[in-house]
Each structure stands twice: as C-alpha cells, then as structure tokens.
Amino acid sequence: MTRWYEDIEPGDRFDLGQHTFNEREIIEFSLRYDNQYFHTDPELAKHSHFQGIIASGWHTVCVGQRKLVDSLFAEEERLRARGQEPGVSGPSPGINEMSFKTPVRPGDTVSYVLIVSNKRVSNSIPGWGLLFNRMEATNQRGEAVYCAEFVGFSKLRDFRPSFKQRLAMWAAKFPLLRTLFKK
Amino acid sequence: MSNPVTKNFAHYEDLRVGQQIDLGATKLTREMIVSFATRFDPFPFHLNERAANASLLGGLSASGWQTGAIALRMLLENFPEKLASAGGLGFKNLRWKRPVMVNDTIGGTVTIVALRRTKSNRQWGIATLDFDIRNQKGHTVMVMVLDNLVDVRDPSAPLEETAT
C-alpha cells in the first residue's frame, strides 16, 4: 500500500491482519474517551441491551488505523528489500461513511481488510492523488463489525509540475511569498 | 424493559432538535499527541517534528482519530445529564479540515440536528449529532455527523416525530 499512486488500482485488496480485544484494553480506552457504562463496567453492562461489556466503536476503528499503518510500513520494508523505492502515504482528509454493525466483546478477534474502490488525482494539492478505500472489519464468526469508506492521500511518482506549480512550490519555502501564492 | 442503570438518565423524549452542547476546551500537548499516535496512528508525521515539517501537514499534529476521540469525551463530559445511549450506529461526512498542532486547544459544539423513532424497534430513537470541532482561533478542524441510539422512556408512545 505504500506503493506509488500509479501502482495502486481499484479492486486491490490488502489484508491488514487481526486483533483480539481483551476486557482490560476495552475498559482502559473507554474510561478515557467513551465513558459509558456498557463500555466500562462489566456488571452494570449486563443491564444494557448488549447484556455485557462491548468495545467503544471508536476503539475498534482506532485499532483498525493501527493495523493500516503497520501494513503500510511492512509493505515499505518489502519494497526496500527488493531494491525498490516505496511510495508516500499522506494524511486522510476524511471518512465518507462509517457503519457499526456488530459489537465487539472481550475475546473477539477482529480482522481488518482494505479494498481500493477508486482513485483520482487531487485537484487542490499538486503532486498528490486521492485513494477511495473501503475498510471492512469482521469478527471471528464472519460477522461484519464495521465497514467504512476512507479517503487517503497518496503521492504521485510520475508528477511533472508545470512552471507555475514549480514556482509556487519554490515560493512555499518562504512564508511571505507563500501567502502571495495562496491568494 | 426498565434499566436500573439509566433510569434517571436523559431519554429520547428529553432531547430536542436544535439543542446545542458546548464542548469546553482541551489542550493537546506534544506528549498527548505522541502517546496516542504511538499506540494507534504511528505515521512519522504524528511522531516527530522532522518528518512532520516535511509532510503535507507542515508540523507535528495530532492523529485525526485522537481529535475525534477527545471530541467524544468532551461530549460525554459536557452533556447536561447522562444520556441513556444504546450505542452509536455510525457516522457520515467526517472531514479533518485542518491539522490540530502541538499545544492547540480544541473545543466546539455538538448540535442535535434530527430525532426520529425507529420502526424496527420501538425501544429506541435515533439522535443525529452534528459535531463542529474548532481550534483556539475559531477555525473548524473536524466535522462529522453521528447517529446514536437513545432509549425511549415510553416505547408504547406512537411513532411520530417528537415535538421540537
């Protein structure tokens, strides 16, 4: 996945690995960010319709992000080992849609898969492309945990900036000039 | 049906469209940013200044997932009463508009933009929450629209929009 924009095609599928959630980490994350009784207290959680403690959805998504980043680095290593220069992944501008399907309970193992659904060159940032990816998280019973549409930046390998773009990129090194070009 | 834990929490009937929750303020220190990113989002541009300065973000900044997690915490802490939530259904149109840089302070508002009962389960309603997270300069750093299930106090009430 840390491939160049040009080497990624719609339909490409990446297995990001899996994670088993234990009760301690579910409670620890939730106490910090999502302090609701069915995420933090195994006894009280029995009264909820979940009938037991479940992970915060945000937690399951954050672990998915970790799996994604780990996979990017692993791919980078593989490419370097083959003597190839890896591409560059940028930050994400956002998530179009995220649906939580099945709760994650202590002991559940979640597998994460990323499927490239589309790509295009960025209109706003020269030299970068946008990848539209579908993330699917599934538990050990094959039930969907969540699915999401991600957007991510990926650097172009074969980018030749126009004279105007080269001038803007050079000017960006100097704060005063940068403000001129932003207008 | 009655849940002793949430008996005195705010239920679906207690919410109204247009209700706005002020999220207060949270400062993101370098230590908070690096420790979250180390665990969940270890891109070099969230971990060290050199990589960050060379990246699209232009400096060391928080993982967008951390911004969202803190927004969630601020919502739960600043909601006037505890909410009889029955879990999140998901969210749409999450956009990280600007990076949250070291020592930025984030806050903002969450507005209830829609309330509807679910036909499939009379026990719950869906509250649609519009997040507008801003930095100390008042610039929006993150937006998202989240749907959350909320317990209905009286499931036998007819399925119509609650009065706003």
Tab-separated table of C-alpha atoms in Angstrom:
chain	number	residue	atom	x	y	z
A	1	MET	CA	0.000	0.000	0.000
A	2	THR	CA	2.913	2.296	0.452
A	3	ARG	CA	3.065	1.999	-3.278
A	4	TRP	CA	3.055	4.934	-5.576
A	5	TYR	CA	-0.326	6.242	-6.620
A	6	GLU	CA	0.324	4.907	-10.125
A	7	ASP	CA	0.843	1.341	-8.834
A	8	ILE	CA	-2.457	1.143	-6.937
A	9	GLU	CA	-5.558	0.019	-8.818
A	10	PRO	CA	-9.250	-0.138	-7.916
A	11	GLY	CA	-10.006	-3.666	-6.751
A	12	ASP	CA	-6.656	-4.073	-4.983
A	13	ARG	CA	-7.219	-5.768	-1.641
A	14	PHE	CA	-4.979	-5.644	1.414
A	15	ASP	CA	-5.282	-7.892	4.450
A	16	LEU	CA	-4.261	-5.739	7.381
A	17	GLY	CA	-4.185	-8.503	9.986
A	18	GLN	CA	-6.235	-9.020	13.115
A	19	HIS	CA	-6.526	-8.032	16.736
A	20	THR	CA	-8.051	-9.788	19.754
A	21	PHE	CA	-9.694	-7.341	22.149
A	22	ASN	CA	-9.333	-8.076	25.863
A	23	GLU	CA	-11.541	-6.630	28.596
A	24	ARG	CA	-8.739	-4.584	30.154
A	25	GLU	CA	-7.970	-2.597	26.998
A	26	ILE	CA	-11.693	-2.134	26.213
A	27	ILE	CA	-12.216	-0.566	29.658
A	28	GLU	CA	-8.998	1.456	29.515
A	29	PHE	CA	-9.881	3.061	26.165
A	30	SER	CA	-13.472	3.732	27.196
A	31	LEU	CA	-12.620	5.301	30.554
A	32	ARG	CA	-10.501	7.772	28.651
A	33	TYR	CA	-12.675	8.556	25.622
A	34	ASP	CA	-16.083	6.879	25.700
A	35	ASN	CA	-17.077	6.624	29.337
A	36	GLN	CA	-20.433	4.843	29.145
A	37	TYR	CA	-21.364	2.022	31.496
A	38	PHE	CA	-21.667	-0.647	28.781
A	39	HIS	CA	-18.060	0.109	27.744
A	40	THR	CA	-16.535	0.436	31.209
A	41	ASP	CA	-18.360	-1.690	33.794
A	42	PRO	CA	-18.872	-5.445	33.200
A	43	GLU	CA	-21.509	-5.690	35.961
A	44	LEU	CA	-23.626	-2.656	35.016
A	45	ALA	CA	-23.268	-3.570	31.331
A	46	LYS	CA	-25.419	-6.675	31.997
A	47	HIS	CA	-28.411	-4.323	32.316
A	48	SER	CA	-27.878	-2.887	28.837
A	49	HIS	CA	-29.397	-4.456	25.727
A	50	PHE	CA	-25.874	-5.653	24.881
A	51	GLN	CA	-26.080	-7.816	28.067
A	52	GLY	CA	-22.384	-7.378	28.687
A	53	ILE	CA	-19.429	-5.150	28.088
A	54	ILE	CA	-18.606	-4.104	24.499
A	55	ALA	CA	-15.746	-2.101	22.989
A	56	SER	CA	-16.269	1.530	22.019
A	57	GLY	CA	-16.784	1.696	18.253
A	58	TRP	CA	-14.138	4.414	18.172
A	59	HIS	CA	-11.716	1.957	19.810
A	60	THR	CA	-12.301	-0.729	17.157
A	61	VAL	CA	-11.709	1.914	14.474
A	62	CYS	CA	-8.511	3.213	16.129
A	63	VAL	CA	-7.136	-0.339	16.226
A	64	GLY	CA	-8.008	-0.601	12.516
A	65	GLN	CA	-5.972	2.544	11.888
A	66	ARG	CA	-3.017	0.971	13.708
A	67	LYS	CA	-3.338	-2.152	11.554
A	68	LEU	CA	-3.405	0.023	8.438
A	69	VAL	CA	-0.272	1.967	9.394
A	70	ASP	CA	1.578	-1.230	10.378
A	71	SER	CA	0.708	-2.729	6.979
A	72	LEU	CA	1.984	0.365	5.178
A	73	PHE	CA	5.344	0.061	6.945
A	74	ALA	CA	5.529	-3.685	6.254
A	75	GLU	CA	4.919	-3.014	2.555
A	76	GLU	CA	7.593	-0.326	2.614
A	77	GLU	CA	10.077	-2.819	4.064
A	78	ARG	CA	9.201	-5.391	1.404
A	79	LEU	CA	9.709	-2.877	-1.402
A	80	ARG	CA	13.048	-1.703	0.004
A	81	ALA	CA	14.176	-5.323	0.385
A	82	ARG	CA	13.538	-5.719	-3.344
A	83	GLY	CA	15.569	-2.597	-4.045
A	84	GLN	CA	12.511	-0.516	-4.957
A	85	GLU	CA	11.773	2.966	-3.704
A	86	PRO	CA	8.469	2.927	-1.766
A	87	GLY	CA	5.742	5.498	-2.381
A	88	VAL	CA	4.458	8.013	0.140
A	89	SER	CA	1.130	7.870	2.014
A	90	GLY	CA	-0.218	11.167	3.227
A	91	PRO	CA	-2.805	12.107	5.814
A	92	SER	CA	-6.505	11.441	5.329
A	93	PRO	CA	-8.931	14.262	4.579
A	94	GLY	CA	-11.829	12.271	5.976
A	95	ILE	CA	-14.236	9.340	6.123
A	96	ASN	CA	-17.339	9.450	3.946
A	97	GLU	CA	-19.266	6.852	5.859
A	98	MET	CA	-18.803	4.526	8.826
A	99	SER	CA	-21.376	1.934	9.942
A	100	PHE	CA	-21.054	-0.023	13.153
A	101	LYS	CA	-22.690	-3.419	12.594
A	102	THR	CA	-21.893	-5.899	15.365
A	103	PRO	CA	-20.465	-5.018	18.802
A	104	VAL	CA	-17.019	-6.288	19.795
A	105	ARG	CA	-16.928	-8.201	23.079
A	106	PRO	CA	-13.908	-9.209	25.175
A	107	GLY	CA	-12.130	-12.118	23.485
A	108	ASP	CA	-13.416	-11.269	19.999
A	109	THR	CA	-10.852	-11.304	17.203
A	110	VAL	CA	-11.387	-8.678	14.522
A	111	SER	CA	-9.833	-8.981	11.040
A	112	TYR	CA	-9.298	-5.837	9.009
A	113	VAL	CA	-9.291	-5.655	5.192
A	114	LEU	CA	-8.835	-2.619	2.940
A	115	ILE	CA	-10.179	-2.640	-0.623
A	116	VAL	CA	-9.351	0.146	-3.078
A	117	SER	CA	-12.600	1.291	-4.685
A	118	ASN	CA	-11.483	4.309	-6.701
A	119	LYS	CA	-8.731	6.859	-7.214
A	120	ARG	CA	-8.172	10.246	-8.792
A	121	VAL	CA	-5.536	12.958	-8.951
A	122	SER	CA	-6.046	15.705	-6.348
A	123	ASN	CA	-7.382	18.994	-7.684
A	124	SER	CA	-6.194	21.006	-4.720
A	125	ILE	CA	-2.735	19.585	-3.946
A	126	PRO	CA	-0.333	19.239	-6.908
A	127	GLY	CA	1.678	16.028	-6.946
A	128	TRP	CA	-0.796	14.017	-4.899
A	129	GLY	CA	-3.636	11.648	-5.669
A	130	LEU	CA	-6.668	10.586	-3.658
A	131	LEU	CA	-7.481	6.958	-2.893
A	132	PHE	CA	-11.025	5.929	-2.016
A	133	ASN	CA	-10.810	2.809	0.106
A	134	ARG	CA	-13.324	0.540	1.717
A	135	MET	CA	-12.376	-0.772	5.148
A	136	GLU	CA	-14.071	-3.932	6.360
A	137	ALA	CA	-13.718	-5.221	9.901
A	138	THR	CA	-15.066	-8.731	10.563
A	139	ASN	CA	-15.166	-10.838	13.739
A	140	GLN	CA	-14.147	-14.490	14.159
A	141	ARG	CA	-17.698	-15.620	13.288
A	142	GLY	CA	-17.568	-13.784	9.966
A	143	GLU	CA	-19.984	-11.055	11.131
A	144	ALA	CA	-19.319	-7.509	9.952
A	145	VAL	CA	-18.075	-5.331	12.835
A	146	TYR	CA	-17.902	-2.149	10.830
A	147	CYS	CA	-17.450	-1.008	7.275
A	148	ALA	CA	-16.269	2.383	6.177
A	149	GLU	CA	-15.375	4.495	3.173
A	150	PHE	CA	-11.970	6.098	3.733
A	151	VAL	CA	-10.223	8.759	1.703
A	152	GLY	CA	-6.414	8.995	1.739
A	153	PHE	CA	-3.684	10.986	0.031
A	154	SER	CA	-1.046	9.138	-1.979
A	155	LYS	CA	1.940	10.738	-3.692
A	156	LEU	CA	2.354	10.660	-7.476
A	157	ARG	CA	5.603	9.177	-8.771
A	158	ASP	CA	5.338	10.497	-12.297
A	159	PHE	CA	4.408	14.037	-11.381
A	160	ARG	CA	5.953	16.777	-13.505
A	161	PRO	CA	4.912	20.140	-12.155
A	162	SER	CA	4.141	22.945	-14.564
A	163	PHE	CA	6.360	26.046	-14.474
A	164	LYS	CA	3.728	27.858	-12.393
A	165	GLN	CA	3.481	24.949	-9.927
A	166	ARG	CA	7.294	24.762	-9.627
A	167	LEU	CA	7.370	28.475	-8.888
A	168	ALA	CA	4.620	28.047	-6.249
A	169	MET	CA	6.470	25.109	-4.642
A	170	TRP	CA	9.693	27.103	-4.526
A	171	ALA	CA	7.853	30.109	-3.120
A	172	ALA	CA	6.268	27.911	-0.429
A	173	LYS	CA	9.693	27.692	1.228
A	174	PHE	CA	9.419	31.368	2.134
A	175	PRO	CA	6.488	32.294	4.384
A	176	LEU	CA	5.987	35.755	2.876
A	177	LEU	CA	5.937	34.528	-0.702
A	178	ARG	CA	3.686	31.618	0.288
A	179	THR	CA	0.893	33.973	1.335
A	180	LEU	CA	1.133	35.694	-2.059
A	181	PHE	CA	0.654	32.425	-3.894
A	182	LYS	CA	-2.234	31.311	-1.718
A	183	LYS	CA	-4.344	34.237	-2.906
B	1	MET	CA	-37.617	-3.264	29.864
B	2	SER	CA	-36.677	-0.825	32.578
B	3	ASN	CA	-32.952	-0.477	33.041
B	4	PRO	CA	-31.946	0.448	36.625
B	5	VAL	CA	-28.687	1.984	35.409
B	6	THR	CA	-30.241	4.510	33.032
B	7	LYS	CA	-33.498	5.146	34.946
B	8	ASN	CA	-32.548	8.739	35.749
B	9	PHE	CA	-30.581	9.446	32.577
B	10	ALA	CA	-31.880	11.694	29.790
B	11	HIS	CA	-34.052	9.657	27.407
B	12	TYR	CA	-35.133	10.216	23.816
B	13	GLU	CA	-38.157	12.240	24.971
B	14	ASP	CA	-35.877	14.684	26.832
B	15	LEU	CA	-33.909	15.677	23.714
B	16	ARG	CA	-34.922	18.380	21.270
B	17	VAL	CA	-33.805	19.296	17.772
B	18	GLY	CA	-31.586	22.377	17.873
B	19	GLN	CA	-30.208	21.554	21.322
B	20	GLN	CA	-26.539	22.500	21.361
B	21	ILE	CA	-23.833	21.226	23.704
B	22	ASP	CA	-20.743	23.347	24.254
B	23	LEU	CA	-17.738	21.031	24.445
B	24	GLY	CA	-15.470	23.114	26.670
B	25	ALA	CA	-11.750	23.096	25.889
B	26	THR	CA	-8.943	20.533	25.705
B	27	LYS	CA	-5.306	21.406	25.040
B	28	LEU	CA	-3.306	18.821	23.114
B	29	THR	CA	0.245	18.682	24.404
B	30	ARG	CA	3.125	17.115	22.470
B	31	GLU	CA	3.134	14.237	24.961
B	32	MET	CA	-0.600	13.517	24.413
B	33	ILE	CA	-0.200	13.637	20.630
B	34	VAL	CA	2.835	11.361	20.514
B	35	SER	CA	1.446	8.875	23.033
B	36	PHE	CA	-1.872	8.460	21.159
B	37	ALA	CA	-0.121	8.231	17.779
B	38	THR	CA	2.403	5.687	19.080
B	39	ARG	CA	-0.482	3.429	20.037
B	40	PHE	CA	-2.985	3.935	17.226
B	41	ASP	CA	-1.621	6.005	14.341
B	42	PRO	CA	2.190	5.802	14.174
B	43	PHE	CA	2.696	7.777	10.968
B	44	PRO	CA	6.015	9.669	11.316
B	45	PHE	CA	4.167	12.982	10.855
B	46	HIS	CA	2.348	12.357	14.160
B	47	LEU	CA	5.518	11.271	15.994
B	48	ASN	CA	8.430	13.559	15.253
B	49	GLU	CA	8.979	17.124	14.143
B	50	ARG	CA	11.407	16.419	11.332
B	51	ALA	CA	9.051	14.106	9.469
B	52	ALA	CA	6.112	16.365	10.332
B	53	ASN	CA	7.729	19.523	8.964
B	54	ALA	CA	8.401	17.753	5.674
B	55	SER	CA	4.835	16.389	5.395
B	56	LEU	CA	1.651	17.860	3.951
B	57	LEU	CA	0.649	18.851	7.499
B	58	GLY	CA	3.597	21.226	7.895
B	59	GLY	CA	4.323	20.422	11.551
B	60	LEU	CA	3.704	17.946	14.350
B	61	SER	CA	-0.029	17.387	14.588
B	62	ALA	CA	-2.499	15.089	16.306
B	63	SER	CA	-3.957	11.976	14.707
B	64	GLY	CA	-7.416	12.825	13.401
B	65	TRP	CA	-8.671	9.807	15.376
B	66	GLN	CA	-7.391	11.436	18.555
B	67	THR	CA	-9.257	14.650	17.737
B	68	GLY	CA	-12.404	12.561	17.289
B	69	ALA	CA	-11.836	10.548	20.478
B	70	ILE	CA	-11.369	13.744	22.500
B	71	ALA	CA	-14.473	15.268	20.896
B	72	LEU	CA	-16.408	12.181	22.019
B	73	ARG	CA	-15.075	12.536	25.555
B	74	MET	CA	-15.906	16.248	25.676
B	75	LEU	CA	-19.453	15.490	24.505
B	76	LEU	CA	-19.992	12.898	27.249
B	77	GLU	CA	-18.483	15.197	29.884
B	78	ASN	CA	-20.494	18.249	28.866
B	79	PHE	CA	-23.863	16.689	28.168
B	80	PRO	CA	-26.196	18.279	30.757
B	81	GLU	CA	-27.342	14.907	32.107
B	82	LYS	CA	-26.067	11.431	31.433
B	83	LEU	CA	-27.645	10.121	28.256
B	84	ALA	CA	-29.476	6.778	28.068
B	85	SER	CA	-27.443	5.916	24.984
B	86	ALA	CA	-27.837	2.485	23.429
B	87	GLY	CA	-24.743	2.757	21.256
B	88	GLY	CA	-23.575	4.510	18.104
B	89	LEU	CA	-24.837	3.419	14.681
B	90	GLY	CA	-22.111	5.138	12.720
B	91	PHE	CA	-21.206	8.480	11.214
B	92	LYS	CA	-21.084	10.290	7.890
B	93	ASN	CA	-19.052	13.053	6.290
B	94	LEU	CA	-16.207	13.115	8.741
B	95	ARG	CA	-13.748	15.762	7.495
B	96	TRP	CA	-10.438	16.723	9.024
B	97	LYS	CA	-10.374	20.300	7.765
B	98	ARG	CA	-7.169	21.464	9.409
B	99	PRO	CA	-4.457	19.731	11.400
B	100	VAL	CA	-4.513	20.076	15.207
B	101	MET	CA	-0.980	21.187	16.029
B	102	VAL	CA	1.005	20.761	19.274
B	103	ASN	CA	-0.480	22.940	22.060
B	104	ASP	CA	-3.617	23.768	20.091
B	105	THR	CA	-6.761	23.869	22.234
B	106	ILE	CA	-9.836	22.249	20.740
B	107	GLY	CA	-13.476	22.781	21.626
B	108	GLY	CA	-16.613	23.499	19.663
B	109	THR	CA	-20.192	22.314	19.708
B	110	VAL	CA	-22.389	19.311	19.100
B	111	THR	CA	-25.900	20.089	17.849
B	112	ILE	CA	-28.829	17.665	17.775
B	113	VAL	CA	-29.999	18.120	14.177
B	114	ALA	CA	-32.576	15.325	13.931
B	115	LEU	CA	-34.569	12.966	16.156
B	116	ARG	CA	-36.578	10.038	14.889
B	117	ARG	CA	-38.058	6.836	16.255
B	118	THR	CA	-37.066	3.555	14.672
B	119	LYS	CA	-39.818	1.466	13.147
B	120	SER	CA	-37.971	-1.791	13.684
B	121	ASN	CA	-37.514	-1.341	17.411
B	122	ARG	CA	-39.870	0.834	19.451
B	123	GLN	CA	-37.464	0.790	22.367
B	124	TRP	CA	-35.083	3.215	20.628
B	125	GLY	CA	-34.897	6.517	18.863
B	126	ILE	CA	-32.065	7.841	16.748
B	127	ALA	CA	-30.415	11.157	17.598
B	128	THR	CA	-28.364	12.734	14.801
B	129	LEU	CA	-25.472	14.732	16.242
B	130	ASP	CA	-23.589	17.351	14.249
B	131	PHE	CA	-20.009	17.809	15.511
B	132	ASP	CA	-18.213	21.100	14.814
B	133	ILE	CA	-14.767	20.926	16.410
B	134	ARG	CA	-12.694	24.117	16.395
B	135	ASN	CA	-9.253	25.246	17.457
B	136	GLN	CA	-8.423	28.236	19.669
B	137	LYS	CA	-8.505	30.519	16.610
B	138	GLY	CA	-12.104	29.522	15.914
B	139	HIS	CA	-11.150	27.559	12.789
B	140	THR	CA	-13.013	24.299	12.232
B	141	VAL	CA	-10.615	21.349	12.487
B	142	MET	CA	-13.096	18.460	12.261
B	143	VAL	CA	-16.741	17.900	11.431
B	144	MET	CA	-18.873	14.752	11.431
B	145	VAL	CA	-22.492	13.721	11.656
B	146	LEU	CA	-23.071	10.837	14.062
B	147	ASP	CA	-26.189	8.726	14.566
B	148	ASN	CA	-26.715	7.396	18.070
B	149	LEU	CA	-29.410	5.131	19.501
B	150	VAL	CA	-31.150	6.508	22.586
B	151	ASP	CA	-33.585	4.650	24.848
B	152	VAL	CA	-37.196	5.748	24.615
B	153	ARG	CA	-38.818	6.177	28.042
B	154	ASP	CA	-42.254	5.177	26.785
B	155	PRO	CA	-41.923	2.664	23.906
B	156	SER	CA	-45.733	2.445	23.635
B	157	ALA	CA	-45.939	6.109	22.530
B	158	PRO	CA	-46.988	6.482	18.880
B	159	LEU	CA	-44.172	6.634	16.307
B	160	GLU	CA	-44.126	10.284	15.393
B	161	GLU	CA	-41.514	12.990	15.438
B	162	THR	CA	-41.132	14.365	18.928
B	163	ALA	CA	-42.140	18.000	19.263
B	164	THR	CA	-39.148	20.282	18.940
